[in-house]
Amino acid sequence: MASRLIYPLYQMGNPQLRIFRPPFFLTLVRPGKEQPPDVVQFRIPMVMTKFDVRNYVEKIYNVPVGAVRTRIQYAQPLVIGTNKKRNHLNQKVKRPDYKVAYVQLAQQQTFEFPDIFPKKDVKSAEGSVEEMQEKFMEDEEQRQKPDPRRGGVTEWFGL
Amino acid sequence: MAATSAGRVLTLCRQFQNACRISTTLSAQQSTVTLTKGRSYPHRLPSTLLSSSWSCNLDLAVQCRPLHTTISRRGLEEFFDIPENWGEATVKSGAPWTAKQLRTKSNEDLHKLWYVLLKEKNMLLTIEQESKRQGQQMPSPERLKKIDRSIRRLDTVVKERENALRLLQTGQERARPGDWRKDVFGRIYWYRFREHALPWYMNRRYKRKRFYTPAFVAPHLRLRLEKYLRAKTRKQKKESENQAVLKEKFPQMQAKSQ
């Protein structure tokens, strides 16, 4: 439909509301607390309901969905308990609340949140600027290291 | 929600077509425009690739007929990038879709593209949130901006088409009916209608919202008008004084400088 959706009034007997081109975006998040293996946690827009989430995931991602549970998370200020957080202009700030959906997969499927930032050994290209910089940094570090023959004793102690 | 229907026809991107030429018994009239799905080629096709890949099918339709495959079975993996890109510092992506390019596409194409962009945006949001969680930098965060722009432009194009259709069929200029009304402060504004289950004279909340100006507001209307006129003349005077000063300094100046 559009970015600014106006839902038509529903009265009994009206046809099922269908939204073409839904402007809703889901974020898959790693669960903060331990969840069962078949549960996937999403951050969804506030206006979405359990039925919306179910249809969304089933139709767009082709994933069979069992149960959906939602809750609204109040975005607490970083100092929990107060509402006195102010920014550099001395204005009161509040981070937006968001809705969380716990989607349980059907057909005994499981999902484990993967590690998207694995450590990769980056070898810079030969003759490139990065390689020269890295080499320079390594040399500097080597120069700063104390004499290994002193056996860990600092220079302060003379001799 | 309306979804991409079954029976999709894969579009082979230019790279894939160069890699393998396939001739099938399918007729050339079969629709050759859809989005690419499935992992049949090594690298991911970013949804922001230019439309050249879509139009090249017509040229190569003779040598290379479209391939009919099953729909993608990646499921929840589509919330993440391809595993080759995990841990990279930057991920290459193309330019966003421009409105001009989108206007050349058919409605079905735009509909499918919407879902491609939607899934891409979901993927980027997932990566962004995870990067915040892990304290790492998200690879190529400019992709989010590109996707946002593409989505907005697609919306604009679809709205334009809907507007045109509505104008031709019914002559209505606006999709949502409205009216010029006065508010309590005497200002005239465009009030957009809402749907109600009751008639207006039975709607208590609606009746509390006054669409007329009470009598005691009339003196303030005049004062507001005077204030506005004063500000306007002040601005015009300042502008002309500025021009006069500049004219004195630079006598040969002709064009009005900002």
PDB file of C-alpha atoms in Angstrom, chain B residues 9-157:
ATOM      1  CA  VAL B   9      10.084 -17.638 -13.578  1.00  0.00           C
ATOM      2  CA  LEU B  10      13.710 -17.041 -12.831  1.00  0.00           C
ATOM      3  CA  THR B  11      15.460 -14.238 -14.537  1.00  0.00           C
ATOM      4  CA  LEU B  12      19.015 -15.034 -15.332  1.00  0.00           C
ATOM      5  CA  CYS B  13      21.306 -12.192 -14.648  1.00  0.00           C
ATOM      6  CA  ARG B  14      23.855 -11.157 -17.151  1.00  0.00           C
ATOM      7  CA  GLN B  15      26.699 -12.926 -15.375  1.00  0.00           C
ATOM      8  CA  PHE B  16      24.844 -16.182 -15.131  1.00  0.00           C
ATOM      9  CA  GLN B  17      23.823 -16.018 -18.757  1.00  0.00           C
ATOM     10  CA  ASN B  18      27.401 -15.563 -19.770  1.00  0.00           C
ATOM     11  CA  ALA B  19      28.363 -18.493 -17.630  1.00  0.00           C
ATOM     12  CA  CYS B  20      25.964 -20.987 -19.109  1.00  0.00           C
ATOM     13  CA  ARG B  21      23.728 -20.800 -22.094  1.00  0.00           C
ATOM     14  CA  ILE B  22      20.738 -23.008 -21.760  1.00  0.00           C
ATOM     15  CA  SER B  23      18.169 -23.637 -24.399  1.00  0.00           C
ATOM     16  CA  THR B  24      14.875 -25.051 -23.276  1.00  0.00           C
ATOM     17  CA  THR B  25      11.683 -25.961 -24.982  1.00  0.00           C
ATOM     18  CA  LEU B  26       9.820 -23.172 -23.284  1.00  0.00           C
ATOM     19  CA  SER B  27       8.238 -20.642 -25.538  1.00  0.00           C
ATOM     20  CA  ALA B  28       9.859 -17.304 -25.990  1.00  0.00           C
ATOM     21  CA  GLN B  29       6.663 -15.539 -25.039  1.00  0.00           C
ATOM     22  CA  GLN B  30       6.959 -16.658 -21.466  1.00  0.00           C
ATOM     23  CA  SER B  31       7.446 -13.801 -19.127  1.00  0.00           C
ATOM     24  CA  THR B  32      11.087 -13.110 -18.533  1.00  0.00           C
ATOM     25  CA  VAL B  33      10.880 -10.660 -15.773  1.00  0.00           C
ATOM     26  CA  THR B  34      11.139 -11.597 -12.165  1.00  0.00           C
ATOM     27  CA  LEU B  35      13.581 -11.292  -9.388  1.00  0.00           C
ATOM     28  CA  THR B  36      16.399 -13.702  -8.928  1.00  0.00           C
ATOM     29  CA  LYS B  37      16.177 -16.178  -6.155  1.00  0.00           C
ATOM     30  CA  GLY B  38      17.966 -19.325  -5.184  1.00  0.00           C
ATOM     31  CA  ARG B  39      21.636 -19.961  -4.773  1.00  0.00           C
ATOM     32  CA  SER B  40      22.313 -21.352  -8.204  1.00  0.00           C
ATOM     33  CA  TYR B  41      25.193 -18.943  -8.733  1.00  0.00           C
ATOM     34  CA  PRO B  42      28.136 -18.230  -6.501  1.00  0.00           C
ATOM     35  CA  HIS B  43      27.574 -14.611  -5.571  1.00  0.00           C
ATOM     36  CA  ARG B  44      24.495 -12.907  -4.304  1.00  0.00           C
ATOM     37  CA  LEU B  45      22.597 -10.715  -6.703  1.00  0.00           C
ATOM     38  CA  PRO B  46      21.981  -7.451  -4.900  1.00  0.00           C
ATOM     39  CA  SER B  47      18.525  -6.151  -5.399  1.00  0.00           C
ATOM     40  CA  THR B  48      19.962  -2.766  -6.238  1.00  0.00           C
ATOM     41  CA  LEU B  49      21.494  -3.908  -9.514  1.00  0.00           C
ATOM     42  CA  LEU B  50      20.539  -1.743 -12.407  1.00  0.00           C
ATOM     43  CA  SER B  51      17.655  -2.660 -14.629  1.00  0.00           C
ATOM     44  CA  SER B  52      20.035  -3.717 -17.376  1.00  0.00           C
ATOM     45  CA  SER B  53      19.934  -7.255 -16.087  1.00  0.00           C
ATOM     46  CA  TRP B  54      16.177  -7.328 -16.471  1.00  0.00           C
ATOM     47  CA  SER B  55      16.083  -6.032 -20.003  1.00  0.00           C
ATOM     48  CA  CYS B  56      18.921  -8.172 -21.333  1.00  0.00           C
ATOM     49  CA  ASN B  57      16.621 -11.162 -21.383  1.00  0.00           C
ATOM     50  CA  LEU B  58      14.800  -9.931 -24.412  1.00  0.00           C
ATOM     51  CA  ASP B  59      18.050  -9.839 -26.388  1.00  0.00           C
ATOM     52  CA  LEU B  60      19.161 -13.250 -25.293  1.00  0.00           C
ATOM     53  CA  ALA B  61      15.733 -14.809 -25.396  1.00  0.00           C
ATOM     54  CA  VAL B  62      16.645 -16.638 -28.519  1.00  0.00           C
ATOM     55  CA  GLN B  63      19.835 -18.199 -27.205  1.00  0.00           C
ATOM     56  CA  CYS B  64      18.823 -18.569 -23.622  1.00  0.00           C
ATOM     57  CA  ARG B  65      15.271 -19.297 -22.601  1.00  0.00           C
ATOM     58  CA  PRO B  66      14.138 -18.570 -19.057  1.00  0.00           C
ATOM     59  CA  LEU B  67      14.599 -21.310 -16.574  1.00  0.00           C
ATOM     60  CA  HIS B  68      11.695 -22.437 -14.457  1.00  0.00           C
ATOM     61  CA  THR B  69      12.811 -23.527 -11.010  1.00  0.00           C
ATOM     62  CA  THR B  70      11.232 -24.013  -7.638  1.00  0.00           C
ATOM     63  CA  ILE B  71      10.972 -21.169  -5.190  1.00  0.00           C
ATOM     64  CA  SER B  72      13.808 -20.468  -2.824  1.00  0.00           C
ATOM     65  CA  ARG B  73      13.942 -22.689   0.251  1.00  0.00           C
ATOM     66  CA  ARG B  74      16.256 -20.514   2.255  1.00  0.00           C
ATOM     67  CA  GLY B  75      13.671 -19.502   4.814  1.00  0.00           C
ATOM     68  CA  LEU B  76      15.115 -17.776   7.844  1.00  0.00           C
ATOM     69  CA  GLU B  77      18.572 -17.639   6.238  1.00  0.00           C
ATOM     70  CA  GLU B  78      17.245 -14.743   4.208  1.00  0.00           C
ATOM     71  CA  PHE B  79      17.456 -12.598   7.306  1.00  0.00           C
ATOM     72  CA  PHE B  80      21.236 -12.805   7.014  1.00  0.00           C
ATOM     73  CA  ASP B  81      23.750 -12.139   4.310  1.00  0.00           C
ATOM     74  CA  ILE B  82      25.398 -15.001   2.437  1.00  0.00           C
ATOM     75  CA  PRO B  83      28.015 -16.723   4.626  1.00  0.00           C
ATOM     76  CA  GLU B  84      30.869 -15.494   2.414  1.00  0.00           C
ATOM     77  CA  ASN B  85      30.147 -11.945   3.539  1.00  0.00           C
ATOM     78  CA  TRP B  86      30.119 -12.667   7.264  1.00  0.00           C
ATOM     79  CA  GLY B  87      33.025 -10.927   8.968  1.00  0.00           C
ATOM     80  CA  GLU B  88      33.918  -8.763   5.985  1.00  0.00           C
ATOM     81  CA  ALA B  89      34.617  -5.094   6.522  1.00  0.00           C
ATOM     82  CA  THR B  90      32.764  -3.935   3.421  1.00  0.00           C
ATOM     83  CA  VAL B  91      30.209  -5.555   1.180  1.00  0.00           C
ATOM     84  CA  LYS B  92      29.817  -4.344  -2.384  1.00  0.00           C
ATOM     85  CA  SER B  93      26.408  -3.132  -3.421  1.00  0.00           C
ATOM     86  CA  GLY B  94      25.037  -1.311  -6.431  1.00  0.00           C
ATOM     87  CA  ALA B  95      23.316   2.015  -6.796  1.00  0.00           C
ATOM     88  CA  PRO B  96      19.767   2.472  -5.546  1.00  0.00           C
ATOM     89  CA  TRP B  97      16.843   2.317  -7.963  1.00  0.00           C
ATOM     90  CA  THR B  98      15.976   5.699  -9.432  1.00  0.00           C
ATOM     91  CA  ALA B  99      12.394   6.773 -10.054  1.00  0.00           C
ATOM     92  CA  LYS B 100      13.147   6.996 -13.767  1.00  0.00           C
ATOM     93  CA  GLN B 101      14.200   3.361 -13.884  1.00  0.00           C
ATOM     94  CA  LEU B 102      11.249   2.263 -11.819  1.00  0.00           C
ATOM     95  CA  ARG B 103       8.798   4.002 -14.120  1.00  0.00           C
ATOM     96  CA  THR B 104       9.836   1.708 -16.932  1.00  0.00           C
ATOM     97  CA  LYS B 105       8.809  -1.378 -14.945  1.00  0.00           C
ATOM     98  CA  SER B 106       5.414  -3.031 -15.054  1.00  0.00           C
ATOM     99  CA  ASN B 107       3.147  -3.245 -12.031  1.00  0.00           C
ATOM    100  CA  GLU B 108       3.931  -6.896 -11.462  1.00  0.00           C
ATOM    101  CA  ASP B 109       7.642  -6.124 -11.510  1.00  0.00           C
ATOM    102  CA  LEU B 110       7.234  -3.327  -9.019  1.00  0.00           C
ATOM    103  CA  HIS B 111       5.158  -5.545  -6.783  1.00  0.00           C
ATOM    104  CA  LYS B 112       7.843  -8.202  -6.771  1.00  0.00           C
ATOM    105  CA  LEU B 113      10.602  -5.641  -6.369  1.00  0.00           C
ATOM    106  CA  TRP B 114       8.858  -4.303  -3.285  1.00  0.00           C
ATOM    107  CA  TYR B 115       9.248  -7.671  -1.625  1.00  0.00           C
ATOM    108  CA  VAL B 116      12.854  -7.991  -2.719  1.00  0.00           C
ATOM    109  CA  LEU B 117      13.599  -4.610  -1.159  1.00  0.00           C
ATOM    110  CA  LEU B 118      11.602  -5.535   1.922  1.00  0.00           C
ATOM    111  CA  LYS B 119      13.607  -8.682   2.489  1.00  0.00           C
ATOM    112  CA  GLU B 120      16.854  -6.863   1.845  1.00  0.00           C
ATOM    113  CA  LYS B 121      15.930  -4.207   4.378  1.00  0.00           C
ATOM    114  CA  ASN B 122      15.011  -6.857   6.934  1.00  0.00           C
ATOM    115  CA  MET B 123      18.385  -8.439   6.392  1.00  0.00           C
ATOM    116  CA  LEU B 124      20.203  -5.126   6.843  1.00  0.00           C
ATOM    117  CA  LEU B 125      18.241  -4.289   9.992  1.00  0.00           C
ATOM    118  CA  THR B 126      19.091  -7.697  11.423  1.00  0.00           C
ATOM    119  CA  ILE B 127      22.778  -7.180  10.723  1.00  0.00           C
ATOM    120  CA  GLU B 128      22.651  -3.687  12.188  1.00  0.00           C
ATOM    121  CA  GLN B 129      21.047  -4.850  15.411  1.00  0.00           C
ATOM    122  CA  GLU B 130      23.451  -7.757  15.756  1.00  0.00           C
ATOM    123  CA  SER B 131      26.437  -5.496  15.157  1.00  0.00           C
ATOM    124  CA  LYS B 132      25.206  -3.189  17.925  1.00  0.00           C
ATOM    125  CA  ARG B 133      24.770  -6.202  20.175  1.00  0.00           C
ATOM    126  CA  GLN B 134      28.265  -7.551  19.506  1.00  0.00           C
ATOM    127  CA  GLY B 135      29.933  -4.153  19.542  1.00  0.00           C
ATOM    128  CA  GLN B 136      31.163  -4.550  15.978  1.00  0.00           C
ATOM    129  CA  GLN B 137      30.903  -2.290  12.991  1.00  0.00           C
ATOM    130  CA  MET B 138      28.201  -3.127  10.515  1.00  0.00           C
ATOM    131  CA  PRO B 139      29.706  -3.800   7.076  1.00  0.00           C
ATOM    132  CA  SER B 140      28.650  -1.132   4.563  1.00  0.00           C
ATOM    133  CA  PRO B 141      25.899   0.703   6.462  1.00  0.00           C
ATOM    134  CA  GLU B 142      25.209   2.863   3.404  1.00  0.00           C
ATOM    135  CA  ARG B 143      23.164  -0.028   2.033  1.00  0.00           C
ATOM    136  CA  LEU B 144      20.355   0.893   4.414  1.00  0.00           C
ATOM    137  CA  LYS B 145      20.127   4.385   2.970  1.00  0.00           C
ATOM    138  CA  LYS B 146      20.120   3.022  -0.551  1.00  0.00           C
ATOM    139  CA  ILE B 147      17.333   0.603   0.242  1.00  0.00           C
ATOM    140  CA  ASP B 148      15.304   3.322   1.958  1.00  0.00           C
ATOM    141  CA  ARG B 149      15.587   5.543  -1.059  1.00  0.00           C
ATOM    142  CA  SER B 150      14.655   2.733  -3.421  1.00  0.00           C
ATOM    143  CA  ILE B 151      11.586   1.898  -1.369  1.00  0.00           C
ATOM    144  CA  ARG B 152      10.496   5.519  -1.222  1.00  0.00           C
ATOM    145  CA  ARG B 153      10.915   5.962  -4.943  1.00  0.00           C
ATOM    146  CA  LEU B 154       8.984   2.793  -5.655  1.00  0.00           C
ATOM    147  CA  ASP B 155       6.195   4.104  -3.462  1.00  0.00           C
ATOM    148  CA  THR B 156       6.241   7.408  -5.342  1.00  0.00           C
ATOM    149  CA  VAL B 157       6.006   5.691  -8.696  1.00  0.00           C
TER     150      VAL B 157
END
